Short mmCIF file of C-alpha atoms in Angstrom, two decimals:
data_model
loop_
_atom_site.label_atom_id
_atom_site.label_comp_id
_atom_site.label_asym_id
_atom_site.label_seq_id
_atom_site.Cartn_x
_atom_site.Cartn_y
_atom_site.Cartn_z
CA UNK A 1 0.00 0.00 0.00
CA UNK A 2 1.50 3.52 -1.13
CA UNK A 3 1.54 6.30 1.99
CA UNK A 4 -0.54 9.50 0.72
CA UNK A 5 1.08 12.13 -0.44
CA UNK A 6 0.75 15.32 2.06
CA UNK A 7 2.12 18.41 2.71
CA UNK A 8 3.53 16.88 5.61
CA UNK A 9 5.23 14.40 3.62
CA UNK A 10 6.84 16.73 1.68
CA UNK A 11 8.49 18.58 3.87
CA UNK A 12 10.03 15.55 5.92
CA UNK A 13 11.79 14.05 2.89
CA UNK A 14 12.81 18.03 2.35
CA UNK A 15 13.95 18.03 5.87
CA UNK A 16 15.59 14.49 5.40
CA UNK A 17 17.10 14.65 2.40
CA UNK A 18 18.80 10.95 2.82
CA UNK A 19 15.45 8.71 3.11
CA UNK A 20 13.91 8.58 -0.55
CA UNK A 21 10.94 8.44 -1.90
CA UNK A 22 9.73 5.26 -2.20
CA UNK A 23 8.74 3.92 -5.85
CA UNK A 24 5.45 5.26 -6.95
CA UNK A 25 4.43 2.03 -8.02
CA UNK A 26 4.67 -1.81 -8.18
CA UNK A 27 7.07 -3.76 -10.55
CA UNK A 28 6.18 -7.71 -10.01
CA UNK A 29 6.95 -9.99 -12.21
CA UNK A 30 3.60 -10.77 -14.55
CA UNK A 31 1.41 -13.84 -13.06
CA UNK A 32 0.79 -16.87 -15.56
CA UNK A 33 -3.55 -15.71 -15.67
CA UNK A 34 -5.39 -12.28 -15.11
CA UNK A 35 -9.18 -11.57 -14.77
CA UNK A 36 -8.39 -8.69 -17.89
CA UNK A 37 -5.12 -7.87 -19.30
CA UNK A 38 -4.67 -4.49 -20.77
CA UNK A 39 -2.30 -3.91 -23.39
CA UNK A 40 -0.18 -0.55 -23.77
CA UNK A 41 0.71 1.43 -20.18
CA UNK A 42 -0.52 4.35 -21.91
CA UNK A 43 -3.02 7.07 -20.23
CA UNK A 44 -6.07 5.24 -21.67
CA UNK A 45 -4.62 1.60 -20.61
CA UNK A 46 -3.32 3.19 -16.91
CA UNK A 47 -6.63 4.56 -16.63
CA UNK A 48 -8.44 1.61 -17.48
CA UNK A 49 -7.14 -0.44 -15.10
CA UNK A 50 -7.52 2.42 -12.21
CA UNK A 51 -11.49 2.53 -12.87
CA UNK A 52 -11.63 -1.64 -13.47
CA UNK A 53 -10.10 -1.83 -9.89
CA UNK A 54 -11.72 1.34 -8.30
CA UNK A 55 -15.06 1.30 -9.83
CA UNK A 56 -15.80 -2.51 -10.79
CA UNK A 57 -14.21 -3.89 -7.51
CA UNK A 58 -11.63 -5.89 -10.84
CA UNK A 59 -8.34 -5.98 -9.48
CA UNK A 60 -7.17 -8.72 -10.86
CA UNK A 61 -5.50 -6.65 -13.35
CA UNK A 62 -2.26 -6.30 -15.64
CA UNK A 63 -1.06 -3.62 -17.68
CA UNK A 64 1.53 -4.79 -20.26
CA UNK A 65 3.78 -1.91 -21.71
CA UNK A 66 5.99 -2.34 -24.19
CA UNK A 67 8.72 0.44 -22.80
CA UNK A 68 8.31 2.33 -19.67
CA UNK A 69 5.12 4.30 -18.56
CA UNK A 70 5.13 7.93 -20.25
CA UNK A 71 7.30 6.86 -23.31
CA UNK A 72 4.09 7.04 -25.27
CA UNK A 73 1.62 9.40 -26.55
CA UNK A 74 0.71 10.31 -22.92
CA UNK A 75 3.86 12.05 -22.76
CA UNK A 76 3.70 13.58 -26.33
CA UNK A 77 1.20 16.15 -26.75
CA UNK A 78 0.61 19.44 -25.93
CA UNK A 79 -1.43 18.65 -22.46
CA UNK A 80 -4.39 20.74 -23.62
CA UNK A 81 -7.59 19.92 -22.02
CA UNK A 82 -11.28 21.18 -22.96
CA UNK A 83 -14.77 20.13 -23.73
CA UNK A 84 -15.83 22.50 -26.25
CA UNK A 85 -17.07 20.08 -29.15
CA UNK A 86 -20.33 20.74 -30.84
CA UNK A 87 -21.39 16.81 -32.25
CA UNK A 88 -23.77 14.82 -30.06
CA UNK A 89 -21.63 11.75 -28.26
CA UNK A 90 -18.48 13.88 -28.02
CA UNK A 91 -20.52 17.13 -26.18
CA UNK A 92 -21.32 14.82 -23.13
CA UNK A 93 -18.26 12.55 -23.15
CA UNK A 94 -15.76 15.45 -23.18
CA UNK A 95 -17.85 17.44 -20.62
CA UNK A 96 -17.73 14.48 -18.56
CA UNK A 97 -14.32 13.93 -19.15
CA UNK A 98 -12.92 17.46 -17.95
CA UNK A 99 -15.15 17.06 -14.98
CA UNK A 100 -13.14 14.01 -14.31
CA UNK A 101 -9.91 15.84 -14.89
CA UNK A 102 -11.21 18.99 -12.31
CA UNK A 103 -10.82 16.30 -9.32
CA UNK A 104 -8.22 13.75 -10.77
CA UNK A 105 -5.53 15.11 -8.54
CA UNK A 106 -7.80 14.99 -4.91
CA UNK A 107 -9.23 11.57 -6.55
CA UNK A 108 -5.47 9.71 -7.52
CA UNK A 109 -3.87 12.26 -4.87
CA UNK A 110 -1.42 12.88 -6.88
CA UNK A 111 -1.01 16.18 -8.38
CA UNK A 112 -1.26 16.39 -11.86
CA UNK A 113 -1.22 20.45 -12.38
CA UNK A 114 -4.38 21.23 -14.10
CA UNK A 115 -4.31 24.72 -14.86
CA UNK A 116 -7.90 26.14 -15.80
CA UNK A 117 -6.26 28.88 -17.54
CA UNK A 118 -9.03 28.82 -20.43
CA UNK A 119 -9.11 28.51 -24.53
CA UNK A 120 -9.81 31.27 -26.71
CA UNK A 121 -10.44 29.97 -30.35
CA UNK A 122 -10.22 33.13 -33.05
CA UNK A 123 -12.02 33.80 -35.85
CA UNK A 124 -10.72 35.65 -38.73
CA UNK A 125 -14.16 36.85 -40.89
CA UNK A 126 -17.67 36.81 -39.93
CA UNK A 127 -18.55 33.41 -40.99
CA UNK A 128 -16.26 31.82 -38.69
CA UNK A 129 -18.20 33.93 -36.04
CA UNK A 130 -21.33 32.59 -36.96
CA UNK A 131 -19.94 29.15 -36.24
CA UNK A 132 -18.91 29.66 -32.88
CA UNK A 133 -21.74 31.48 -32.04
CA UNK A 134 -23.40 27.94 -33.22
CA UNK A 135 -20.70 25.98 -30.86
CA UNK A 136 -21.25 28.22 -28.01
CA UNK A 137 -25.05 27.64 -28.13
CA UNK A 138 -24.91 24.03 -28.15
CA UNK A 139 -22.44 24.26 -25.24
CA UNK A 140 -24.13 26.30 -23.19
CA UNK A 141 -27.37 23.91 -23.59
CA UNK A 142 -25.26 21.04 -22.38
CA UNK A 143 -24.62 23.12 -19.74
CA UNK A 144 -20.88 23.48 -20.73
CA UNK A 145 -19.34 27.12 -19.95
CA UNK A 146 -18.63 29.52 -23.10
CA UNK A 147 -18.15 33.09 -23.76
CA UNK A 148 -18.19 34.51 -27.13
CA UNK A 149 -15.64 37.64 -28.05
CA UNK A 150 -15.66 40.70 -29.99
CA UNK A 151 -12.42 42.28 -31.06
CA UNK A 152 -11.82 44.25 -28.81
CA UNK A 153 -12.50 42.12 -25.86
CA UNK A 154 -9.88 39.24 -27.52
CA UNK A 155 -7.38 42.46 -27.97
CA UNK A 156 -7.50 43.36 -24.00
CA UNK A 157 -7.01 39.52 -23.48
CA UNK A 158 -3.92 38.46 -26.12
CA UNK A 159 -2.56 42.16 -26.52
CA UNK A 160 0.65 40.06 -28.04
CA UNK A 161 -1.23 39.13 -31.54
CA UNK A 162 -1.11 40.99 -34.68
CA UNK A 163 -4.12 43.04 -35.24
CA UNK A 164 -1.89 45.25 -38.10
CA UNK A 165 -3.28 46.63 -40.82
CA UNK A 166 -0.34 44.29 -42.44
CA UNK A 167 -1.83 41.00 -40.54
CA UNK A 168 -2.32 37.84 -42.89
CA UNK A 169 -5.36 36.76 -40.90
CA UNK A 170 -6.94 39.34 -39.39
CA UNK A 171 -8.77 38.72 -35.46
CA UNK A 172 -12.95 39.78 -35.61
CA UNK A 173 -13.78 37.57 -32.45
CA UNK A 174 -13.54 34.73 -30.40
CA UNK A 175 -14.81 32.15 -27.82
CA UNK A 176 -13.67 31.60 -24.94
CA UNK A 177 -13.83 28.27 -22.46
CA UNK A 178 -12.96 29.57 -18.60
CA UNK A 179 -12.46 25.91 -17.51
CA UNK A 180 -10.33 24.89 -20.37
CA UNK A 181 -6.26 24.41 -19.61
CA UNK A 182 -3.44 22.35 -19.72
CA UNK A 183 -2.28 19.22 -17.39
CA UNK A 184 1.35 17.63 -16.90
CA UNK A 185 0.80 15.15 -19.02
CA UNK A 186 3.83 12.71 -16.88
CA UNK A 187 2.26 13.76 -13.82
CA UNK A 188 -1.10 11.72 -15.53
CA UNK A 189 0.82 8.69 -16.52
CA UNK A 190 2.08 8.54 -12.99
CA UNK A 191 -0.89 9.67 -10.57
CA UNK A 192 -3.09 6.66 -12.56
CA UNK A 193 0.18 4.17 -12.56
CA UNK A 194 0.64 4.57 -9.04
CA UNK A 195 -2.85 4.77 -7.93
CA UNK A 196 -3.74 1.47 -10.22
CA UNK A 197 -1.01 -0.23 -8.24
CA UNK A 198 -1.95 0.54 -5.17
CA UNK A 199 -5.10 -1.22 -5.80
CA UNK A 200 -3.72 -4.40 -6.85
CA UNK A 201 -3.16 -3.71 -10.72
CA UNK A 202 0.20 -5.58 -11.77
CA UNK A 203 2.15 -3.07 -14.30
CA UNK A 204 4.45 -4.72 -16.24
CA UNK A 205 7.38 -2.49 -18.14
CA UNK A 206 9.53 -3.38 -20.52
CA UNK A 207 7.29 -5.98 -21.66
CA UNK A 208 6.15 -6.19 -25.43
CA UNK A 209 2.85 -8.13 -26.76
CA UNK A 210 3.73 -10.53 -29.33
CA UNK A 211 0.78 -12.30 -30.16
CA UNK A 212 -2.77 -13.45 -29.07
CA UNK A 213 -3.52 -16.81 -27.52
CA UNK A 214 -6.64 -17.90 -29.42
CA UNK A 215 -9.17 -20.74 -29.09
CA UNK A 216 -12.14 -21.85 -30.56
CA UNK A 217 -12.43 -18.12 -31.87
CA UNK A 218 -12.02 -16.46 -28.61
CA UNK A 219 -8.74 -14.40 -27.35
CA UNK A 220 -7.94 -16.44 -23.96
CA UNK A 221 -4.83 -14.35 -23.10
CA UNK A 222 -1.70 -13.11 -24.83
CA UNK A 223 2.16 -13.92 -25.93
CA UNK A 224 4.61 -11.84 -24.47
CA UNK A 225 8.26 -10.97 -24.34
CA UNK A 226 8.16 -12.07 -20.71
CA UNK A 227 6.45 -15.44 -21.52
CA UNK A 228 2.59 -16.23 -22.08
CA UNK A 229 -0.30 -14.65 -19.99
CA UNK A 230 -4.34 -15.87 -20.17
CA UNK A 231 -6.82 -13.79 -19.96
CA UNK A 232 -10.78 -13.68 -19.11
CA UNK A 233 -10.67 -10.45 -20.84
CA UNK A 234 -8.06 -8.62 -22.75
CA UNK A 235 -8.19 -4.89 -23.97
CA UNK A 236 -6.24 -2.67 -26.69
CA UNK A 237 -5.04 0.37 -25.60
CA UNK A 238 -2.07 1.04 -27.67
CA UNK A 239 -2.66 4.41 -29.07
CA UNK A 240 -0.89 4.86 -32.72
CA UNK A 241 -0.24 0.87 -33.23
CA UNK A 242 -3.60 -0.18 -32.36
CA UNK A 243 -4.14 -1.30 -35.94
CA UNK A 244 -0.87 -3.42 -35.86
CA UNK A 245 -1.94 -4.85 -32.74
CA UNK A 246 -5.57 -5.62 -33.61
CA UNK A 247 -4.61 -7.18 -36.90
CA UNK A 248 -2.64 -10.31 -34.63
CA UNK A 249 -5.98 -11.19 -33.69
CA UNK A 250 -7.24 -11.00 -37.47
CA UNK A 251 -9.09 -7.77 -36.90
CA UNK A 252 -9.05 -5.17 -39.48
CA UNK A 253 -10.02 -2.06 -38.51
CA UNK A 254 -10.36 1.43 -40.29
CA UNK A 255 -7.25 3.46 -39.38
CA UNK A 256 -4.28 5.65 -40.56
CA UNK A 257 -1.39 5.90 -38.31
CA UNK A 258 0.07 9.91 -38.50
CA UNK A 259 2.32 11.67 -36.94
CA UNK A 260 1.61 14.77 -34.83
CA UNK A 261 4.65 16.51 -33.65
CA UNK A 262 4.67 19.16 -30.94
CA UNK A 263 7.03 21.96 -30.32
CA UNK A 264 8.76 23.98 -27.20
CA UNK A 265 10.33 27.23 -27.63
CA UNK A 266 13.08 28.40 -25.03
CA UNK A 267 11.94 29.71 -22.30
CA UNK A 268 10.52 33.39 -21.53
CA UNK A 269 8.73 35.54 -18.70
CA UNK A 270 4.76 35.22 -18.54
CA UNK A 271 3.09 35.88 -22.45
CA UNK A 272 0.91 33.37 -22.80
CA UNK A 273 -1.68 32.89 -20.26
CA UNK A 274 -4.51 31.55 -22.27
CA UNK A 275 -4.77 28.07 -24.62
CA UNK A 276 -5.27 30.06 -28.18
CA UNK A 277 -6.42 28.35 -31.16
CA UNK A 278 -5.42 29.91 -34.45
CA UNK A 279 -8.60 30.00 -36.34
CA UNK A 280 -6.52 30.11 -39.86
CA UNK A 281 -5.03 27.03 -39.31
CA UNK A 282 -5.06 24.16 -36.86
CA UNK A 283 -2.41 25.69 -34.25
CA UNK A 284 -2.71 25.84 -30.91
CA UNK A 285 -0.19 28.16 -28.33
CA UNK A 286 0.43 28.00 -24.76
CA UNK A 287 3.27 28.39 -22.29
CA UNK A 288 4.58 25.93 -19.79
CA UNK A 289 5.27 26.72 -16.11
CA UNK A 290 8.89 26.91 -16.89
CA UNK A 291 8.26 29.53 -19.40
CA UNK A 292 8.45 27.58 -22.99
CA UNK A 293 6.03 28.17 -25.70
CA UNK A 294 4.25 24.85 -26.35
CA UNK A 295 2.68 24.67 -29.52
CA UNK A 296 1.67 22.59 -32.06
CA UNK A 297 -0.44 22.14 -35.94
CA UNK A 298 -1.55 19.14 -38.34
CA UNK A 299 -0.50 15.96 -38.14
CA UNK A 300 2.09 14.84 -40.98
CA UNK A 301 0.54 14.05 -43.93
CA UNK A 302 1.75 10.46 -44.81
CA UNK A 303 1.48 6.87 -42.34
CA UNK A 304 4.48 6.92 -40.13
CA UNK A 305 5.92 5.43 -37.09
CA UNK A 306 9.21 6.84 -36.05
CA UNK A 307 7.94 9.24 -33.25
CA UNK A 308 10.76 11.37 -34.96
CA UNK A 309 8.44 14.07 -37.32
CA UNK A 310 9.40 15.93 -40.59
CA UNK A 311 11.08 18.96 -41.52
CA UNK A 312 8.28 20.38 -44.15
CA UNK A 313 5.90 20.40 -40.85
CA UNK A 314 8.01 22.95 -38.47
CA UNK A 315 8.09 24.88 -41.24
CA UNK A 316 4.74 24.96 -41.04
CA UNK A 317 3.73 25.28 -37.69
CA UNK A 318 6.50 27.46 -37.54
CA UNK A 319 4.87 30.11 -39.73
CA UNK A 320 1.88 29.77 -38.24
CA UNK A 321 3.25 30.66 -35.15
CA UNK A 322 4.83 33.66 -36.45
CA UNK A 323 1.67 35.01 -38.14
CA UNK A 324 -0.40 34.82 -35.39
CA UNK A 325 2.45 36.20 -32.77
CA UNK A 326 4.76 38.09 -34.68
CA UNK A 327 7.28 38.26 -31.37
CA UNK A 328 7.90 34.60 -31.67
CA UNK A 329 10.34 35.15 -34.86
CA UNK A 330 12.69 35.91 -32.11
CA UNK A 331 12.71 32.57 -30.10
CA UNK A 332 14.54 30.08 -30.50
CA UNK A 333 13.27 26.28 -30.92
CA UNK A 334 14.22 24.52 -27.99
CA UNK A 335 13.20 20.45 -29.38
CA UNK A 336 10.22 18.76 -30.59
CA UNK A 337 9.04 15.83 -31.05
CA UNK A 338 5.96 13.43 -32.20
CA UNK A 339 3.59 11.51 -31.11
CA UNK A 340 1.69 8.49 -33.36
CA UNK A 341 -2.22 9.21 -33.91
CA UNK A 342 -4.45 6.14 -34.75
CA UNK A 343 -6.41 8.56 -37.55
CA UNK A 344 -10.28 7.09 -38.33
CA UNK A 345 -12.56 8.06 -41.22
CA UNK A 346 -14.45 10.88 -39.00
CA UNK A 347 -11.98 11.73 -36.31
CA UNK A 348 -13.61 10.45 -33.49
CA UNK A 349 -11.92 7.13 -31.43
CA UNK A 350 -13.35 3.51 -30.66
CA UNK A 351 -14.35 2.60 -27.10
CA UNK A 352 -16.09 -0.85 -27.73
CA UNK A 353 -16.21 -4.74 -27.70
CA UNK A 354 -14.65 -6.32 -31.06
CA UNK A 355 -16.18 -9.10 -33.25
CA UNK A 356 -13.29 -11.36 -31.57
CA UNK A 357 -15.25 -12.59 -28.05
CA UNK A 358 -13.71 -11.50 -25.09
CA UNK A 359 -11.29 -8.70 -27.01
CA UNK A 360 -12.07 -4.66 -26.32
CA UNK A 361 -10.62 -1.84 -28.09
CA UNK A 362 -9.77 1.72 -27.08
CA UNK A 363 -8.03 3.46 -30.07
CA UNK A 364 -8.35 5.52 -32.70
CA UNK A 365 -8.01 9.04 -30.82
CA UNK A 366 -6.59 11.35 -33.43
CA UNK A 367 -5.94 14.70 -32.35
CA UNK A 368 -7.86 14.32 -28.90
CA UNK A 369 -6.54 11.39 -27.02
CA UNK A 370 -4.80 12.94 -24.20
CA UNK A 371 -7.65 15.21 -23.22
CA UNK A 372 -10.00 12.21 -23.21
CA UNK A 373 -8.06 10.10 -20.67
CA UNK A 374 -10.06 10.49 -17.73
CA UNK A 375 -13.48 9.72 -19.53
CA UNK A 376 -12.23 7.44 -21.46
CA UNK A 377 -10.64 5.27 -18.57
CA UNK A 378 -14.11 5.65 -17.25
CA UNK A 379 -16.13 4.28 -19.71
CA UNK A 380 -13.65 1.07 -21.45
CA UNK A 381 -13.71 -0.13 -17.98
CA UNK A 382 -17.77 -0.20 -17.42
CA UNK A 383 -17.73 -1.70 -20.97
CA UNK A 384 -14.79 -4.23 -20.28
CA UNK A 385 -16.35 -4.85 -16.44
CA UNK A 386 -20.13 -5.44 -18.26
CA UNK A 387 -19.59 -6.61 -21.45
CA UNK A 388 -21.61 -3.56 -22.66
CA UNK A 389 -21.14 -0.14 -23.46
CA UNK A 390 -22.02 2.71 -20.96
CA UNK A 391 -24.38 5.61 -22.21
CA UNK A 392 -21.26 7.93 -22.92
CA UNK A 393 -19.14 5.91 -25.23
CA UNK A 394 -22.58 4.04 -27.04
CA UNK A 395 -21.61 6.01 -29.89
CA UNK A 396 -17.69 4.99 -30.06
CA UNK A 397 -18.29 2.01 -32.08
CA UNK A 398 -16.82 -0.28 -34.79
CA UNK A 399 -19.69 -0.71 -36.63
CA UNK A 400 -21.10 2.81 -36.76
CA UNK A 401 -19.34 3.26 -40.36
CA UNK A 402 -22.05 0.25 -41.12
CA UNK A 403 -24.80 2.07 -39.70
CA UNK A 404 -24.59 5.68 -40.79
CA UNK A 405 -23.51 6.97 -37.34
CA UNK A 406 -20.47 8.51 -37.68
CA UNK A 407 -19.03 11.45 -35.77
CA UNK A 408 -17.93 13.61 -38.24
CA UNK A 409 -16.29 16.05 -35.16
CA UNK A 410 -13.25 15.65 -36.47
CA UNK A 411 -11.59 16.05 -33.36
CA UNK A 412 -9.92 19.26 -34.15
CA UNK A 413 -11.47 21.91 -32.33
CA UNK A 414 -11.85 25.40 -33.64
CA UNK A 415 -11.58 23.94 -37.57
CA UNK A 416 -15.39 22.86 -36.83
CA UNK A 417 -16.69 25.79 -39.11
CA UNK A 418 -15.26 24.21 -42.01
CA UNK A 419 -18.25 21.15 -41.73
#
């Protein structure tokens, strides 16, 4: 059993600099059967297991990770968090989901720095206006918080844009979500990792699927580097290789794996203190608590896996950057690097059963898988624990391509106007 985290806690290890911490979480040695098996120690998989034990009484639990927790997408993004979508099925789930991520650190006590510093997407003509207006209408009906801006009130709030006679997009408005912000998007992977653990969830690092164990039709458990493991249950949550995972099983599913690389500028005093979405383009801007601009744009625009990126692409979102905040010419890039999205025909993810009996899939999360954790977690693990989906992720299916019931959201945020 972890001891809680306090303030008190705190300051005796500062006061006693020679006793450690102890390790945030478990590292056993996997156990030949499991109740469920979760594959990829991702934020979706970590949370998973935390809800499966927490919420379903299933503790019985491992999460297999191919390299160490945080090596994944969950550590590369730009930790943006929000709920302003404008599709039925995503309005709720994201709502829910930032609701989740409002008490995540008093629920996994662990702090995972939410910062509720709000989003301001812009709009650059009158149109664009007329389509958040739309957005902010259906928010506010779903109870959701948003604020719609003139010019002059988005001027008194990012006084750093350009709003030249010269500017190449020019700012008429805005809207505005107060609750919007960023999380530490390590402190995530380890506040569910540790909290998972602590209720009996094995994690297993360093330890790579290989294969599915089938019979008669039905996934009883799964090869591994570290030797074979059965399974009542086993889930996908593998973020931009669910496709290559899903396809060991014989299961073909409708995805594009992209690459969507994310930037940090040197550091600088307070500029930023808003999320702003570049209405022009898909590029988002913030700044970290240690002072770098964190920004980011499209994915790349051809299948890859090397979690590396392309040149043609910070030239891009370079640009963009520059056109919308003319003072960042005069930073320097500090790194960047790229995470692998699982991209589906309508931008919105899977949270469902399979055709394969007793297999589950999270995946397919595009541009809006880290922001999703939380609700995400939530909802694979009532459908895992139940063998049926809960009202939130109903929607998330495989088969809604069949049906006519896609959700055509596109997960991109402010570039909604262009439906």
């Amino acid at each position: 059993m972890a001891k809680r985290y306090s303030a008190l806690s705190l300051l005796r290890h500062a006061l006693l600099p020679s006793s450690p911490w102890p390790r945030a979480w478990r590292s056993p040695a996997p156990k030949s059967s499991y109740d469920v098996v979760i594959i990829g120690g991702g934020g979706h998989g970590l949370a998973t297991a935390y809800y499966l034990a927490a919420n379903h009484g299933i503790k019985n639990v491992a999460v297999i990770e191919r390299g160490y927790i945080g090596s994944g997408n969950v550590g590369r993004n730009t930790t943006i968090v929000r709920s302003n979508y404008m599709i039925g099925g995503n309005t709720k789930f994201f709502e829910f989901s930032l609701q989740l991520w409002e008490g995540l650190s008093h629920t996994l006590n662990f702090n995972v720095m939410l910062s509720q510093r709000g989003q301001i997407g812009l709009a650059h003509n009158p149109s664009q206006m007329d389509v958040l207006a739309r957005k902010g209408n259906i928010m506010r009906l779903h109870g959701i918080d948003a604020e719609l801006l003139d010019r002059g009130q988005v001027m008194k709030l990012l006084p750093y844009l350009d709003y030249s006679d010269a500017a190449r997009f020019p700012v008429v408005g805005g809207i505005i979500q107060q609750r919007a912000g960023t999380v530490r998007h390590d402190a995530v992977a380890w506040g569910y990792a540790r909290a998972a653990s602590d209720l009996g969830v094995d994690i297993i690092e360093n330890c790579e699927m290989t294969g599915f164990t089938m019979e008669q039709g039905k996934v009883t458990g799964i090869e591994t580097t570290k030797g074979p493991i059965r399974a009542g249950k086993t889930a996908i949550a593998v973020a931009g290789h669910s496709s290559h995972v899903a396809a060991k099983a014989g299961l073909r599913l409708p995805v594009e794996s992209h690459l969507l690389q994310a930037f940090v500028s040197e550091p600088i005093k307070p500029l930023i203190h808003h999320v702003v979405s570049f209405g022009a383009e898909l590029f988002y801007i913030s700044q970290s608590d240690k002072g770098g601009l964190v920004f980011g744009g499209h994915i790349d625009g051809f299948n890859n896996y090397t979690q590396r990126g392309q040149l043609p692409k910070i030239q891009t979102v370079a640009e963009c950057a520059v056109s919308l905040i003319p003072a960042v010419s005069r930073l320097r890039l500090l790194r960047h690097w790229a995470g692998i999205m699982d991209m589906t025909p309508d931008g919105a993810p899977f949270i469902c059963g399979t055709p394969i009996p007793n297999l589950y899939l999270d995946g397919g999360w595009c541009y809006q898988g880290f922001k999703a954790i939380p609700a995400s977690g939530w909802t694979f693990a009532h459908t895992v624990a139940k063998g049926e989906a809960h009202e939130l992720n109903r929607c998330f299916s495989l088969d809604r391509f069949e049906k006519g019931g896609e959700l055509d959201d596109h997960g991109a945020g402010n570039w909604n106007y262009k439906q």
